[in-house]
mmCIF file of C-alpha atoms in Angstrom:
data_model
loop_
_atom_site.group_PDB
_atom_site.id
_atom_site.type_symbol
_atom_site.label_atom_id
_atom_site.label_comp_id
_atom_site.label_asym_id
_atom_site.label_seq_id
_atom_site.Cartn_x
_atom_site.Cartn_y
_atom_site.Cartn_z
ATOM 1 C CA MET A 1 119.364 21.133 -75.205
ATOM 2 C CA VAL A 2 116.871 18.640 -73.778
ATOM 3 C CA LEU A 3 114.134 19.987 -76.055
ATOM 4 C CA VAL A 4 116.391 19.590 -79.089
ATOM 5 C CA LEU A 5 117.127 15.970 -78.109
ATOM 6 C CA LEU A 6 113.415 15.243 -77.634
ATOM 7 C CA VAL A 7 112.786 16.420 -81.189
ATOM 8 C CA LEU A 8 115.886 15.107 -82.961
ATOM 9 C CA VAL A 9 116.157 11.624 -81.444
ATOM 10 C CA PRO A 10 112.690 10.470 -82.615
ATOM 11 C CA GLU A 11 113.233 12.052 -86.038
ATOM 12 C CA GLY A 12 116.617 10.338 -86.323
ATOM 13 C CA MET A 13 115.118 6.993 -85.292
ATOM 14 C CA MET A 14 112.416 7.429 -87.947
ATOM 15 C CA LEU A 15 115.053 8.030 -90.627
ATOM 16 C CA VAL A 16 117.163 5.063 -89.511
ATOM 17 C CA THR A 17 114.287 2.580 -89.187
ATOM 18 C CA GLY A 18 111.896 3.799 -91.889
ATOM 19 C CA VAL A 19 108.991 3.574 -89.409
ATOM 20 C CA LYS A 20 107.051 6.541 -87.999
ATOM 21 C CA SER A 21 107.248 5.218 -84.421
ATOM 22 C CA PRO A 22 109.957 2.565 -84.197
ATOM 23 C CA ALA A 23 109.240 1.560 -80.570
ATOM 24 C CA MET A 24 105.956 0.377 -79.118
ATOM 25 C CA ALA A 25 104.540 -1.435 -76.134
ATOM 26 C CA VAL A 26 102.886 -4.831 -76.571
ATOM 27 C CA LEU A 27 99.434 -4.760 -74.974
ATOM 28 C CA SER A 28 98.306 -8.378 -75.263
ATOM 29 C CA GLU A 29 99.486 -11.918 -74.600
ATOM 30 C CA SER A 30 99.035 -13.112 -78.197
ATOM 31 C CA MET A 31 102.787 -13.509 -78.871
ATOM 32 C CA GLU A 32 103.727 -15.227 -75.610
ATOM 33 C CA PRO A 33 106.074 -16.811 -74.757
ATOM 34 C CA ALA A 34 108.331 -15.123 -77.370
ATOM 35 C CA ILE A 35 107.149 -11.555 -76.731
ATOM 36 C CA LYS A 36 105.177 -10.818 -73.588
ATOM 37 C CA LYS A 37 102.584 -8.236 -72.687
ATOM 38 C CA GLY A 38 104.488 -5.188 -71.444
ATOM 39 C CA ASP A 39 107.561 -5.754 -73.604
ATOM 40 C CA MET A 40 108.751 -2.930 -75.861
ATOM 41 C CA VAL A 41 109.295 -3.981 -79.491
ATOM 42 C CA PHE A 42 111.533 -2.169 -81.953
ATOM 43 C CA VAL A 43 110.445 -2.106 -85.583
ATOM 44 C CA HIS A 44 112.278 -1.315 -88.817
ATOM 45 C CA ASN A 45 111.202 -1.130 -92.431
ATOM 46 C CA MET A 46 114.489 -0.731 -94.223
ATOM 47 C CA SER A 47 114.841 -4.244 -95.582
ATOM 48 C CA ASN A 48 114.260 -5.107 -99.206
ATOM 49 C CA GLU A 49 114.483 -8.793 -98.354
ATOM 50 C CA PRO A 50 111.445 -10.949 -99.071
ATOM 51 C CA PHE A 51 109.166 -11.827 -96.187
ATOM 52 C CA ARG A 52 110.045 -15.136 -94.545
ATOM 53 C CA GLU A 53 108.034 -17.619 -92.549
ATOM 54 C CA GLY A 54 108.917 -17.312 -88.889
ATOM 55 C CA GLU A 55 109.752 -13.600 -88.802
ATOM 56 C CA VAL A 56 107.691 -11.268 -86.630
ATOM 57 C CA VAL A 57 106.020 -8.323 -88.357
ATOM 58 C CA LEU A 58 103.868 -5.357 -87.440
ATOM 59 C CA PHE A 59 100.772 -4.818 -89.568
ATOM 60 C CA LYS A 60 97.729 -2.569 -89.690
ATOM 61 C CA VAL A 61 94.194 -3.861 -90.151
ATOM 62 C CA ASP A 62 91.177 -1.754 -91.093
ATOM 63 C CA GLY A 63 88.944 -1.348 -88.072
ATOM 64 C CA PHE A 64 91.731 -1.695 -85.489
ATOM 65 C CA GLU A 65 93.013 1.440 -83.802
ATOM 66 C CA HIS A 66 96.484 0.019 -83.141
ATOM 67 C CA PRO A 67 98.737 -2.196 -85.266
ATOM 68 C CA ILE A 68 99.248 -5.876 -84.527
ATOM 69 C CA VAL A 69 102.552 -7.673 -83.990
ATOM 70 C CA HIS A 70 102.412 -11.357 -85.030
ATOM 71 C CA ARG A 71 104.519 -14.019 -86.713
ATOM 72 C CA VAL A 72 104.482 -14.793 -90.450
ATOM 73 C CA ILE A 73 103.363 -18.412 -90.827
ATOM 74 C CA LYS A 74 102.974 -18.593 -94.613
ATOM 75 C CA VAL A 75 104.255 -16.599 -97.593
ATOM 76 C CA TYR A 76 102.736 -17.278 -100.980
ATOM 77 C CA GLU A 77 103.982 -15.821 -104.270
ATOM 78 C CA HIS A 78 101.670 -16.142 -107.252
ATOM 79 C CA ARG A 79 103.665 -17.676 -110.115
ATOM 80 C CA ASP A 80 102.092 -15.657 -112.917
ATOM 81 C CA THR A 81 101.657 -12.230 -111.324
ATOM 82 C CA GLY A 82 104.398 -12.238 -108.678
ATOM 83 C CA GLU A 83 101.843 -11.030 -106.125
ATOM 84 C CA ILE A 84 102.958 -11.722 -102.545
ATOM 85 C CA ARG A 85 100.455 -12.908 -99.952
ATOM 86 C CA ILE A 86 101.258 -13.235 -96.259
ATOM 87 C CA LEU A 87 99.454 -15.110 -93.483
ATOM 88 C CA THR A 88 100.159 -14.301 -89.835
ATOM 89 C CA LYS A 89 99.366 -15.777 -86.425
ATOM 90 C CA GLY A 90 100.041 -14.890 -82.802
ATOM 91 C CA ASP A 91 102.249 -17.534 -81.174
ATOM 92 C CA ASN A 92 99.776 -17.873 -78.298
ATOM 93 C CA ASN A 93 96.703 -18.048 -80.563
ATOM 94 C CA SER A 94 95.164 -21.342 -81.689
ATOM 95 C CA VAL A 95 94.198 -20.127 -85.186
ATOM 96 C CA ASP A 96 95.700 -17.891 -87.863
ATOM 97 C CA ASP A 97 94.847 -14.183 -88.106
ATOM 98 C CA ARG A 98 92.278 -14.334 -90.898
ATOM 99 C CA PHE A 99 89.573 -13.461 -88.356
ATOM 100 C CA LEU A 100 91.448 -10.190 -87.698
ATOM 101 C CA TYR A 101 91.859 -9.137 -91.322
ATOM 102 C CA ALA A 102 89.379 -6.867 -93.089
ATOM 103 C CA SER A 103 86.093 -8.451 -94.149
ATOM 104 C CA GLY A 104 86.726 -10.824 -97.048
ATOM 105 C CA GLN A 105 90.513 -10.517 -96.769
ATOM 106 C CA LEU A 106 92.261 -13.874 -96.466
ATOM 107 C CA TRP A 107 95.880 -12.695 -96.793
ATOM 108 C CA LEU A 108 97.960 -9.643 -96.011
ATOM 109 C CA GLN A 109 99.899 -7.992 -98.796
ATOM 110 C CA PRO A 110 103.285 -6.293 -98.394
ATOM 111 C CA HIS A 111 101.638 -2.841 -98.236
ATOM 112 C CA ASP A 112 99.732 -3.977 -95.093
ATOM 113 C CA ILE A 113 103.025 -4.577 -93.269
ATOM 114 C CA ILE A 114 104.345 -1.563 -91.351
ATOM 115 C CA GLY A 115 107.663 -3.155 -90.471
ATOM 116 C CA ARG A 116 109.613 -6.077 -89.106
ATOM 117 C CA VAL A 117 110.327 -6.538 -85.428
ATOM 118 C CA ALA A 118 114.077 -6.186 -84.987
ATOM 119 C CA GLY A 119 114.147 -6.811 -81.241
ATOM 120 C CA TYR A 120 112.444 -6.187 -77.955
ATOM 121 C CA LEU A 121 113.146 -4.950 -74.459
ATOM 122 C CA PRO A 122 111.396 -6.950 -71.719
ATOM 123 C CA TYR A 123 109.096 -5.013 -69.362
ATOM 124 C CA ALA A 124 109.967 -1.594 -70.869
ATOM 125 C CA GLY A 125 106.430 -1.092 -72.165
ATOM 126 C CA TRP A 126 104.619 -1.579 -68.852
ATOM 127 C CA PRO A 127 104.112 2.161 -68.198
ATOM 128 C CA SER A 128 102.309 2.409 -71.556
ATOM 129 C CA VAL A 129 100.273 -0.711 -70.758
ATOM 130 C CA PHE A 130 99.131 0.735 -67.420
ATOM 131 C CA ILE A 131 98.204 4.062 -69.010
ATOM 132 C CA SER A 132 96.361 2.368 -71.888
ATOM 133 C CA GLU A 133 94.397 0.055 -69.586
ATOM 134 C CA ALA A 134 93.482 2.893 -67.223
ATOM 135 C CA TYR A 135 92.320 5.002 -70.164
ATOM 136 C CA LYS A 136 90.288 2.111 -71.601
ATOM 137 C CA MET A 137 88.669 1.512 -68.225
ATOM 138 C CA LEU A 138 87.614 5.147 -68.038
ATOM 139 C CA LEU A 139 86.182 5.112 -71.562
ATOM 140 C CA ASN A 140 84.549 1.681 -71.376
ATOM 141 C CA GLY A 141 83.164 1.848 -67.868
ATOM 142 C CA GLY A 142 85.536 -0.751 -66.415
ATOM 143 C CA SER A 143 86.316 -2.960 -69.440
ATOM 144 C CA THR A 144 90.038 -3.450 -70.122
ATOM 145 C CA THR A 145 89.803 -4.758 -73.673
ATOM 146 C CA THR A 146 93.142 -3.712 -75.141
ATOM 147 C CA PRO A 147 94.603 -3.414 -78.633
ATOM 148 C CA GLU A 148 97.662 -5.366 -79.730
ATOM 149 C CA VAL A 149 100.372 -2.706 -79.445
ATOM 150 C CA LEU A 150 100.622 0.925 -78.448
ATOM 151 C CA TRP A 151 102.904 3.402 -80.222
ATOM 152 C CA VAL A 152 105.303 5.057 -77.824
#
């Protein structure tokens, strides 16, 4: 019975949220004070609504192992083509995320967005943070440079 639950619950969550792994631990301070390192965020991708400034999204960037959770600070729709462009920024960062995007990329597009953060659970991600930092220390000879979020 327990084995069945371990298989069916994640599959059910994936169907409900539209995201492969709908819960993940935040591994950095870039979204503080709104979302803190060690919080668990819950992501969904079932909304057909347009992206809005102020919402928190999860996106993937080429060259980064883990996705990033940051706030949308600008949404631009090209009048002629209808192309949507999105600019993000961590609440605790002094500049926008263009330095994180792929080389030459100035905006995210909707296909770069994995999902929208629907909520979070404070402190629930700390076990994943500890494991990730211990693993990084082993691999990097003591360095604890961490990615943005860790899939759970």
